[in-house]
CSV table of C-alpha atoms in Angstrom, one decimal:
chain,number,residue,atom,x,y,z
A,1,MET,CA,13.3,-4.0,-10.0
A,2,ILE,CA,11.4,-3.5,-7.4
A,3,ASP,CA,12.3,-3.8,-4.0
A,4,VAL,CA,8.9,-4.4,-2.5
A,5,LEU,CA,6.0,-6.4,-3.1
A,6,ILE,CA,3.3,-5.1,-0.7
A,7,ALA,CA,0.1,-7.3,-0.6
A,8,GLY,CA,-3.2,-4.9,0.8
A,9,GLY,CA,-3.4,-1.1,0.3
A,10,GLY,CA,-4.9,-0.5,4.2
A,11,PRO,CA,-3.5,1.6,6.4
A,12,ALA,CA,-0.6,-1.1,7.5
A,13,GLY,CA,0.6,-1.6,3.8
A,14,LEU,CA,0.1,1.8,2.2
A,15,ALA,CA,2.3,2.8,5.3
A,16,THR,CA,4.9,0.5,4.7
A,17,ALA,CA,5.0,1.6,1.1
A,18,VAL,CA,5.6,4.9,2.3
A,19,HIS,CA,8.6,4.1,4.8
A,20,ALA,CA,10.2,1.8,1.9
A,21,ALA,CA,9.9,4.8,-0.5
A,22,LEU,CA,11.4,7.5,1.9
A,23,ALA,CA,14.0,4.4,2.4
A,24,GLY,CA,14.8,4.7,-1.3
A,25,MET,CA,13.8,1.5,-2.1
A,26,GLU,CA,10.9,1.0,-5.2
A,27,ALA,CA,7.4,-0.5,-3.4
A,28,VAL,CA,4.9,-1.9,-5.2
A,29,VAL,CA,1.4,-2.5,-3.7
A,30,VAL,CA,-1.0,-4.9,-4.5
A,31,GLU,CA,-4.9,-4.8,-4.0
A,32,PRO,CA,-6.7,-8.0,-5.2
A,33,ARG,CA,-10.6,-6.0,-4.3
A,34,ALA,CA,-11.9,-3.6,-6.9
A,35,CYS,CA,-11.7,0.2,-6.8
A,36,PRO,CA,-12.8,1.8,-4.7
A,37,VAL,CA,-13.1,0.5,-1.8
A,38,ASP,CA,-15.7,1.0,0.1
A,39,LYS,CA,-13.6,1.2,4.1
A,40,ALA,CA,-15.2,3.5,6.9
A,41,CYS,CA,-11.4,4.9,7.6
A,42,GLY,CA,-11.4,8.0,9.3
A,43,GLU,CA,-15.4,9.0,8.2
A,44,GLY,CA,-17.9,11.0,10.7
């Protein structure tokens, strides 16, 4: 059973998934974009 379904694997979605998992919940992240996502997060 899924406790939390998170739409989007950006920073907010992944942080939510981590916090839900640390709280003992089953979290699933759904990302509609094809992998790998080309993002300039923390580069440079």
